[in-house]
XYZ file of C-alpha atoms in Angstrom:
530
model
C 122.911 265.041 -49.961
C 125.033 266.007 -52.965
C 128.902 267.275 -52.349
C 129.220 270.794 -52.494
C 132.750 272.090 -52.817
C 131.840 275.505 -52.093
C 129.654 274.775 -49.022
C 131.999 272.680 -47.601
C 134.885 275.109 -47.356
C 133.001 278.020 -46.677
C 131.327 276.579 -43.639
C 134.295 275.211 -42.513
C 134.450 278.287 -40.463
C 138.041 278.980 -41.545
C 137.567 282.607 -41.784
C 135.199 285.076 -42.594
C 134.800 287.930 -44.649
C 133.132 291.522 -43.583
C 130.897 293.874 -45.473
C 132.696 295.884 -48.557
C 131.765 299.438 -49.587
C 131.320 299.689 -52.902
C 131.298 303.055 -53.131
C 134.203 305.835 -52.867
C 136.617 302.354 -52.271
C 135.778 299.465 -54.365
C 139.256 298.206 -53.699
C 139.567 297.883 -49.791
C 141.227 294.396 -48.113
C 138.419 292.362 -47.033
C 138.293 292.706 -42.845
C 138.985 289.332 -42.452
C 138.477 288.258 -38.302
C 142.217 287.063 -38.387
C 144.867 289.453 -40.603
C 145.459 289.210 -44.020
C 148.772 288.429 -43.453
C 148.293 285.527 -41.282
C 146.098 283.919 -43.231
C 148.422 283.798 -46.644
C 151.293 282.543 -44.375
C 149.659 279.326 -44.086
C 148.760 277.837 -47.558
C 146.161 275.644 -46.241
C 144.103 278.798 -46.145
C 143.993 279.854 -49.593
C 141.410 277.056 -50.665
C 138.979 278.541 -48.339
C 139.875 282.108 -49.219
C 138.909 281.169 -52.497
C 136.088 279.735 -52.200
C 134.681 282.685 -50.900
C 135.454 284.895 -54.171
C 133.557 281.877 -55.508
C 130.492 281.806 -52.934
C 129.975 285.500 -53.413
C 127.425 284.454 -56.649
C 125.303 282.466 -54.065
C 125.883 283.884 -50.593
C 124.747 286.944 -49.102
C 126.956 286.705 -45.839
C 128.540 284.630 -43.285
C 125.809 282.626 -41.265
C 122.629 282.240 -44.086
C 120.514 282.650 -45.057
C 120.802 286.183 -43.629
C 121.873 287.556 -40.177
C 125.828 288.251 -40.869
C 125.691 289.670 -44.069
C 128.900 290.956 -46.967
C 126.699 293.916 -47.530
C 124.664 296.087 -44.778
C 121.731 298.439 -46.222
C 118.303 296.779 -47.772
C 117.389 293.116 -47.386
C 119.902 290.462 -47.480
C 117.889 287.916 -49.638
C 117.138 290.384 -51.803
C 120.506 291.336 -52.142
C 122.442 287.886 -53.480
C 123.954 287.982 -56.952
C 122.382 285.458 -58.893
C 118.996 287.037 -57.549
C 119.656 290.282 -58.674
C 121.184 289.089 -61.905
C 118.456 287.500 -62.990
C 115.975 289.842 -61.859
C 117.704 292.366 -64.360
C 118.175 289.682 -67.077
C 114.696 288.942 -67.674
C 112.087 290.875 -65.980
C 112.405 293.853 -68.756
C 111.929 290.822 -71.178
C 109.292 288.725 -72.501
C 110.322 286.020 -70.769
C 109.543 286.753 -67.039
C 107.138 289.291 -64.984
C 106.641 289.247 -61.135
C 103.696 290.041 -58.793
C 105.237 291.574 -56.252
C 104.868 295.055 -55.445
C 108.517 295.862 -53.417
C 109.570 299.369 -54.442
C 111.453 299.414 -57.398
C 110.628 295.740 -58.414
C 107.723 296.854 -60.848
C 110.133 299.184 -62.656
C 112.448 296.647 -63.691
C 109.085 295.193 -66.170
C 107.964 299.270 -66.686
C 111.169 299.760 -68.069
C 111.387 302.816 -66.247
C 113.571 302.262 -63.583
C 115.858 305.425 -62.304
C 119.252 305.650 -60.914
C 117.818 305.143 -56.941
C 116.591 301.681 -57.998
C 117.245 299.033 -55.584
C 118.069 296.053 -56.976
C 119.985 297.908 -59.852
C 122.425 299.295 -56.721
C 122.176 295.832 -55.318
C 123.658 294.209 -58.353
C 126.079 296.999 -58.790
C 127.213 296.447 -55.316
C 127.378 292.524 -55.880
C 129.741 293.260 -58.804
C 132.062 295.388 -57.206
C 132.290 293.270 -54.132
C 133.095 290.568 -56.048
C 136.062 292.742 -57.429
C 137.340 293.519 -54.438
C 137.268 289.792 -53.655
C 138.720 288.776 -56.435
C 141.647 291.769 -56.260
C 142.784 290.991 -52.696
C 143.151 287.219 -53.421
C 145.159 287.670 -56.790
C 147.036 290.209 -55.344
C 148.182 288.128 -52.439
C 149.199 284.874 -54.720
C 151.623 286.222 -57.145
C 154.540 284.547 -57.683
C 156.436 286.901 -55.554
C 154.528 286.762 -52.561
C 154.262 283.039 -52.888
C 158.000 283.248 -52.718
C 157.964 285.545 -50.182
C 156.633 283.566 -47.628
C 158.005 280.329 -48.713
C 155.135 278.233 -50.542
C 156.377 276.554 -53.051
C 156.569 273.243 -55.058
C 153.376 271.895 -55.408
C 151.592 273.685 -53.046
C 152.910 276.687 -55.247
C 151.491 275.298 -58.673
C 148.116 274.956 -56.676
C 148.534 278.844 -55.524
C 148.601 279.324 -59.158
C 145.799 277.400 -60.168
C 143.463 279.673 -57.256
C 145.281 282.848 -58.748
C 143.955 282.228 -61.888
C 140.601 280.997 -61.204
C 140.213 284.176 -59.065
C 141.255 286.062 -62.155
C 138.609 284.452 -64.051
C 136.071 285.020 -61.364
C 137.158 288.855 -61.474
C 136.652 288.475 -65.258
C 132.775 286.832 -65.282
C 131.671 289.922 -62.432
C 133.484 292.251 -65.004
C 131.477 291.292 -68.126
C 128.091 291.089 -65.733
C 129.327 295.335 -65.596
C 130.147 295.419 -68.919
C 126.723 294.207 -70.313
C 124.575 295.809 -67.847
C 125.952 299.056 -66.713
C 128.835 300.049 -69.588
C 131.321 302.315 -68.298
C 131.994 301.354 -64.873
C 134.671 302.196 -62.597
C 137.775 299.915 -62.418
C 140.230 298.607 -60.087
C 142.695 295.771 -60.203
C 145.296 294.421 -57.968
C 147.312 296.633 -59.101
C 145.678 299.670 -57.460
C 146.590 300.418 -53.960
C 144.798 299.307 -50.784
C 142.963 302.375 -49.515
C 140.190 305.480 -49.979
C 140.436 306.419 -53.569
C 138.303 307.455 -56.052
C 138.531 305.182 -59.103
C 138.796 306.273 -62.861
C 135.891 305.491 -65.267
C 136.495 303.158 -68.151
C 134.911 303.118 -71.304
C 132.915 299.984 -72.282
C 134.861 299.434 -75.155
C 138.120 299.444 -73.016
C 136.480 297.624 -70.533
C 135.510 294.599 -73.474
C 139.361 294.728 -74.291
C 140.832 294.252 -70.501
C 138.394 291.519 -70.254
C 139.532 289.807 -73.762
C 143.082 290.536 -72.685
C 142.626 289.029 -68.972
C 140.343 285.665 -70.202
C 143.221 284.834 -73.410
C 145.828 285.463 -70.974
C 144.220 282.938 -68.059
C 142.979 280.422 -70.480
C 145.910 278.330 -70.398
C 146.595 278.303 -66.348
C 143.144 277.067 -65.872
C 142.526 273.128 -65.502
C 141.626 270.938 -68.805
C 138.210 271.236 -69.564
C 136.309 268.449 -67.017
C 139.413 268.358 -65.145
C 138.787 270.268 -62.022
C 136.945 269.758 -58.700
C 132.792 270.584 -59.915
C 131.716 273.791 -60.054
C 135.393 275.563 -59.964
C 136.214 277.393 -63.006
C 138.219 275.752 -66.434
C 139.677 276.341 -69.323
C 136.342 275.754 -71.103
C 134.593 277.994 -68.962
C 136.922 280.299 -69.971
C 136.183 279.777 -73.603
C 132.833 280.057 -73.290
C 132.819 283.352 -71.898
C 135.059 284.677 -74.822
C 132.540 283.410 -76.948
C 129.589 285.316 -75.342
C 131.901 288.280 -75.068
C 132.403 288.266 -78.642
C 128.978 287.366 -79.879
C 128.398 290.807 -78.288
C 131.281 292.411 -79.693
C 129.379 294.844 -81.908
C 127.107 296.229 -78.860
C 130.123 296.310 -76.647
C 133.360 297.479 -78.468
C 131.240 298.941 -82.180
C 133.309 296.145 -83.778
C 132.117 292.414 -84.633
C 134.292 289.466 -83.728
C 131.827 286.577 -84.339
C 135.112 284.697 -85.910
C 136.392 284.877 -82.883
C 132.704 283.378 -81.507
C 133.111 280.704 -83.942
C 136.913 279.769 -82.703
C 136.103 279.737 -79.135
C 132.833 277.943 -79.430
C 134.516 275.312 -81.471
C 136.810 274.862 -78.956
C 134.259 274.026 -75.971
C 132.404 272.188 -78.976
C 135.645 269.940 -79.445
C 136.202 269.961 -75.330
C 134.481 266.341 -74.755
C 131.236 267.464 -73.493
C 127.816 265.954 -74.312
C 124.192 266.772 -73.974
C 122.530 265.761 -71.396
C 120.135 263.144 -72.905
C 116.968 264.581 -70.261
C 116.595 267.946 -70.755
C 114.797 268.769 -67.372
C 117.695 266.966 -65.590
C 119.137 269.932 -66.063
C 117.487 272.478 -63.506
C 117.157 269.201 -60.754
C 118.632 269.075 -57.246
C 121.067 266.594 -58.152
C 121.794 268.361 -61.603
C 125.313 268.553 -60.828
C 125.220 264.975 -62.194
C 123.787 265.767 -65.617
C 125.756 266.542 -68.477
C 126.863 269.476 -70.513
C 126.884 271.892 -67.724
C 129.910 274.047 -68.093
C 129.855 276.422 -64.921
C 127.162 276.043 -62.639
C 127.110 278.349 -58.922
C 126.218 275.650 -56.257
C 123.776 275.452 -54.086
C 122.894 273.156 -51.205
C 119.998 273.177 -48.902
C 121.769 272.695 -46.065
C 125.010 274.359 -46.157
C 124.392 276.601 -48.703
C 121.319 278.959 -47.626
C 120.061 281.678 -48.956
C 116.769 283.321 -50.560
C 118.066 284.304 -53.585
C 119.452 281.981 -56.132
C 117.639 278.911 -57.229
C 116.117 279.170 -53.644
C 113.932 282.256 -55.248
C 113.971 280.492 -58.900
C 111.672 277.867 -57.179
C 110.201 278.840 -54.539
C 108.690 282.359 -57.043
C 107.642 280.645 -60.071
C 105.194 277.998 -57.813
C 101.395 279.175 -57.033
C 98.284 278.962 -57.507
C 97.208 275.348 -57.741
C 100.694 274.232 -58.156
C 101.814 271.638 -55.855
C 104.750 272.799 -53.859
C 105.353 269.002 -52.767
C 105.993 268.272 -56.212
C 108.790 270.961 -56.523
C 110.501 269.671 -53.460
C 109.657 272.818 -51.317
C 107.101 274.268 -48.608
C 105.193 276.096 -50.099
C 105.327 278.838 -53.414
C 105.905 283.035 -53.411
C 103.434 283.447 -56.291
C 105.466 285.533 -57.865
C 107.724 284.317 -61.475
C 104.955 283.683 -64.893
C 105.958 284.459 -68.461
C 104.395 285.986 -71.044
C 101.658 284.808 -74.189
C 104.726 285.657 -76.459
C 106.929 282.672 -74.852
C 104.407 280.392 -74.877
C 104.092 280.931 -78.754
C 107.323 279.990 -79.009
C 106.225 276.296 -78.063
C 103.743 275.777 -81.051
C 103.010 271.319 -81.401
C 105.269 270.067 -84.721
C 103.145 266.602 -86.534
C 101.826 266.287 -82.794
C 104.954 266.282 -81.053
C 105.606 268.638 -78.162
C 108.500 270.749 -77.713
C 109.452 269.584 -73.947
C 111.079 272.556 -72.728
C 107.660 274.542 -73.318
C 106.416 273.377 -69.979
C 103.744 276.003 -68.804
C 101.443 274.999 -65.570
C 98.199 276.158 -67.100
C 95.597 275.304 -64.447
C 93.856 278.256 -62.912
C 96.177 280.320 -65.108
C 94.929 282.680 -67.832
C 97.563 282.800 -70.631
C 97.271 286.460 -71.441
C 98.568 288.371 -68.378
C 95.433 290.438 -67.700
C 97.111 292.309 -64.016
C 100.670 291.540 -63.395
C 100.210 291.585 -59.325
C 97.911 288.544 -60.146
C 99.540 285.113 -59.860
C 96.791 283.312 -61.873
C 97.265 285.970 -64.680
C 100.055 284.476 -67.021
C 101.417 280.822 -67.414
C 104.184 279.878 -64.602
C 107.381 278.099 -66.502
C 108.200 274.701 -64.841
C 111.685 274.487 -64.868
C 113.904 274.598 -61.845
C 112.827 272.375 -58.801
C 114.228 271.179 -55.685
C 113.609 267.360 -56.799
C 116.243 264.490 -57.881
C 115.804 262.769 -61.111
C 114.397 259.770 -58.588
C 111.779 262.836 -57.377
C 113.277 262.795 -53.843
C 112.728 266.316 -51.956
C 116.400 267.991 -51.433
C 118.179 267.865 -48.505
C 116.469 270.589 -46.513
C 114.190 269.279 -43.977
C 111.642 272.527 -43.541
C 112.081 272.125 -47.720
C 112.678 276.118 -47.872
C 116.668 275.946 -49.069
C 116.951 274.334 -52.408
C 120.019 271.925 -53.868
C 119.375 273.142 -57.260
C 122.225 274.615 -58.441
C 121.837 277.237 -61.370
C 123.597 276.370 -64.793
C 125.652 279.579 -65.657
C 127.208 278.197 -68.647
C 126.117 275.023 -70.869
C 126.448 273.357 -73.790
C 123.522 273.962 -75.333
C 123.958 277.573 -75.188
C 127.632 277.050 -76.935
C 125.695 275.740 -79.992
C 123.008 277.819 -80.237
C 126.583 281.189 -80.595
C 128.184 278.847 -82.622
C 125.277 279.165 -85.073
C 124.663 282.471 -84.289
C 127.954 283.292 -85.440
C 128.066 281.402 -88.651
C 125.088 282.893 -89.237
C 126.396 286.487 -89.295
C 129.239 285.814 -91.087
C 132.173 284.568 -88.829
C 134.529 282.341 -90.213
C 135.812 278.846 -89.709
C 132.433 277.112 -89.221
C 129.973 276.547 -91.449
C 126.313 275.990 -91.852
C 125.582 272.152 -92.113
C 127.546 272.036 -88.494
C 125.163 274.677 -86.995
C 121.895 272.951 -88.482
C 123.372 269.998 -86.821
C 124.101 271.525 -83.438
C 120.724 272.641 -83.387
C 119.003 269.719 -84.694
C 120.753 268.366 -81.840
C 118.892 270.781 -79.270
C 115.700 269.806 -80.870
C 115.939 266.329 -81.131
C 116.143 266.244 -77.588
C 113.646 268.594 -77.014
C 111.168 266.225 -79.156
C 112.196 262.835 -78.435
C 112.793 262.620 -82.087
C 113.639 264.242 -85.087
C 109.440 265.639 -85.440
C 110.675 268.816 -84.579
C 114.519 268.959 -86.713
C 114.441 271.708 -89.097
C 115.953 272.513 -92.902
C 118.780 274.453 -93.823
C 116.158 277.090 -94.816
C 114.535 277.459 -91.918
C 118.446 278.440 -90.597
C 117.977 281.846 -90.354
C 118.763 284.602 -87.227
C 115.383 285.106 -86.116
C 115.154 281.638 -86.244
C 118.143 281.467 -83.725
C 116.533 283.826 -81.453
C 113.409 282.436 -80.969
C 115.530 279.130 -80.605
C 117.676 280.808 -77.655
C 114.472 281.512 -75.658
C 112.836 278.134 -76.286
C 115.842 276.258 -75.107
C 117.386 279.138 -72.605
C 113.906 280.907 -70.918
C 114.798 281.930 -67.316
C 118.505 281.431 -67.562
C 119.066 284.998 -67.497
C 120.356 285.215 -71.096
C 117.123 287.354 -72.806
C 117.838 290.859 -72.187
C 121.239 290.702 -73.918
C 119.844 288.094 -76.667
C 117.330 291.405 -77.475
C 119.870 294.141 -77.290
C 122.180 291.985 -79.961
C 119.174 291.535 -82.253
C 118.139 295.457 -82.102
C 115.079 294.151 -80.672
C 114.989 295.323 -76.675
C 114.134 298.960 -77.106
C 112.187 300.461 -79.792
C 108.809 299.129 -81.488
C 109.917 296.461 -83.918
C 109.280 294.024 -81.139
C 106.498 294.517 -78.780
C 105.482 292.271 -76.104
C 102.841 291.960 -73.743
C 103.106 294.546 -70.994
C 106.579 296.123 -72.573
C 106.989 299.835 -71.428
C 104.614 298.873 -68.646
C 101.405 298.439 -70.698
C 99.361 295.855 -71.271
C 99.502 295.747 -74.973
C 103.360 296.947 -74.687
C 105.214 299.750 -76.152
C 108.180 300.839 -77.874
C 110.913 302.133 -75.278
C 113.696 304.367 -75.478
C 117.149 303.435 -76.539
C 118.765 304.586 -73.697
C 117.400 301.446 -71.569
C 120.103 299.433 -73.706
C 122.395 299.987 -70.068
C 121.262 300.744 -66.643
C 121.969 303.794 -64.837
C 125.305 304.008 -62.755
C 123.317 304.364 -59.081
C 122.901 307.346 -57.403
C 124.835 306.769 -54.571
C 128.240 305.630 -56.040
C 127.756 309.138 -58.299
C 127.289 310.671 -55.377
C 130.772 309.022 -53.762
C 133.174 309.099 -56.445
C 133.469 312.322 -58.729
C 135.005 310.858 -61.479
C 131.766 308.826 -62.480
C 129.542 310.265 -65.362
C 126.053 308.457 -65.507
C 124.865 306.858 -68.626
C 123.255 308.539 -71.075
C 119.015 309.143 -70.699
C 119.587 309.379 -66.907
């Protein structure tokens, strides 16, 4: 059984945090069972405090995998973070459909989803509570309350270290809002405790606090390696600058890919290395593989819940897949792909691009009726299995010790070309055909697959992101920064909700502000189309 920071604290039963509206008050103090003020007079609390702000991407509630949960209305599993995240990552794309019928679920591959959507609210309730998480614990470690109550020396400089890993926590759910939904209401610890109705910012002020808050934290947060695993860094911080300004242009109307290049360079530069395996990556005991650069943790026994790599697994195995062989019970028959992935994976001088690993048996490539497992080519990628191949910890094998790779490397060089590519400064070609060489050599167990200097070109880059990044919830905004999501320039399999796929409107670029928090806080103006 792997050591799981996260787990560990949280179930150390320390204290525990209550459901959060997040609507009308997306800034209330969590209800803890003890008061707030109790538990920041003793600092030996604040680890655990923290590592709830942190467990938010993974839990659902207090007991798991459901029973006690942050946030009451709709199924817990179906409400977790990284679940919902995903879910609205890929399913519009190429890159994933789903069998089930659950109301709204279909919609979300339709591309015609409406503001009383499900899992859109779900994520959008996610985010928020993981603002209001995130508020409350900055706003009761500032130097002046620290002071206040008498912490300081080292256990101060620690407080510090948890304020601004919280603020870079607050950060990551505040780009997840940025990219998906736009202009989203917005509170910060600076807003008072209480029933308000909060102001709506614009996206493009929205991309600006979060540039401001991530250059401002960068240099409180731990060396790059240097922290306990899975707690946030100074190169996680730099590579979410990066991704924020890869998508500058869609965010804020103005492009900053020097700005990609300078921050990508600097996780380039941090130390890290590839990890030599590539499916070591999505393993139960991938948090020893290399060149992950934020994972969320998961753990089969202390960390349970459906969503997360739980669902990753468990949903993409069917059919006449072996669930043994995946390190679970059994499969949901749910996650395939579609023909236009598997293209992606064409054979170079009879090598094989290893990350194109598609179970084909009983399958039919071409997805013929979406509710049918066998129709479409699961992806074999995450799995509840060690690099040895023993099952994970869980003894029924349901819960999964997979944790799910946020941030990596490989991403890093795949914006650092990007970037060079359209025109940022500071880098320069022959180090992104490298960096992606690099990707591919690993991918082919050789230098079969390397490509030329004129094969470097931005479709070229995109069609690399999906090879090496499929179901890591990246394709949605990978489409929208290409001018390829909506419209008919690119047409996939079952896009629009047809078989043969169709062009869609713009306005599916964002997701609709849900009905509900409209419906709670006057000052909210939907998006545009809905």
């Amino acid at each position: 059984m792997k050591k799981n920071y996260i787990a560990s604290i949280i179930l150390s039963g320390i204290l525990g945090l209550s459901a959060v509206s997040c609507t009308g008050d997306l800034d209330q103090t969590p209800p803890y069972e003890v008061t707030s003020a109790s538990v920041y007079k003793d600092f030996s609390n604040y680890k655990a405090v923290l590592a709830k702000v942190y467990a938010g991407y993974a839990l659902t509630g207090q007991v798991g995998p459901a029973g006690d949960p942050d946030i009451t209305g709709g199924d817990e599993g179906f409400s977790s973070y990284l679940r919902q995240y995903w879910q609205l990552q890929e399913l519009p794309t190429d890159e994933a459909v789903i069998g089930w019928g659950d109301a709204g679920l279909p919609d979300l591959h339709d591309m015609d989803w409406t503001p009383n959507n499900q899992f859109i609210t779900a994520m959008f309730a996610r985010i928020y509570y993981q603002v209001t998480l995130s508020n409350e614990f900055i706003r009761e470690t500032t130097d002046a309350k620290l002071s206040e109550r008498g912490i300081t020396g080292a256990n101060a400089e620690m407080a510090r270290l948890f304020h601004a890993e919280a603020r870079y926590l607050r950060a990551l759910s505040y780009y997840h809002a940025l990219d998906l939904f736009g202009n989203v209401p917005f509170v910060t610890e600076n807003d008072k405790v209480g029933s308000f109705f909060p102001e709506q910012i614009s996206r493009a002020e929205l991309f600006s606090y979060i540039e401001s808050e991530l250059l401002d934290v960068q240099d409180d947060l731990q060396d790059p390696m240097q922290n306990e695993y899975a707690r946030a860094d100074k190169a996680a911080a730099w590579t979410l600058l990066t991704k924020l300004y890869l998508n500058a242009d869609v965010y804020a109307g103005q492009p900053k890919y020097t700005e990609a290049v300078t921050f990508a360079k600097k996780v380039i530069d941090a130390g890290y290395t590839l990890e030599p395996d590539f499916g070591n990556l999505f393993l139960a005991d991938n948090n020893k593989a290399k060149g992950i650069i934020f994972p969320i943790t998961f753990d089969g026994l202390r960390t349970q819940t459906y969503g997360g790599t739980t669902y990753l697994v468990h949903a993409s195995v069917g059919g006449s897949m072996s669930a043994p062989a995946f390190g679970i019970d059994g499969g949901w028959s749910g996650l395939r792909t579609t023909s236009a992935i598997v293209n992606l994976y064409p054979g170079t001088d009879g090598a094989v691009d290893e990350r194109g690993r598609f179970h084909t048996d009983g399958q039919s490539k071409e997805i013929e009726e979406i509710s049918q497992f066998s129709s479409g080519y699961p992806l074999i990628k995450y799995k509840n299995v060690t690099s040895t191949g023993q099952a994970g910890a869980h003894p029924g094998k349901v819960f999964v010790d997979t944790d799910y790779p946020m941030f990596r490397l490989a991403d890093v060089y795949l914006m650092y070309a990007e970037a060079v590519l359209r025109g940022g400064t500071g880098g320069d070609r022959a180090t992104a055909l490298s960096l992606v060489n690099a990707l591919r050599v690993r991918a082919y167990n050789g230098t079969a697959g390397n490509i030329s200097d004129g094969d470097l070109t931005l479709r070229f880059i995109l069609d690399e992101r999906a090879r090496e990044l499929s179901w890591e919830a990246q394709r949605r905004t990978d489409l929208i920064r290409y001018g390829l999501f909506t419209g008919s320039e690119y047409v996939w399999p079952w896009k629009g909700g047809v078989r043969a796929g169709k062009a869609v409107d713009a306005y599916r670029t964002l997701y609709p502000i849900p009905s509900a928090d409209l419906i709670a806080n006057p000052n909210l103006v939907q998006n545009t189309g809905y």
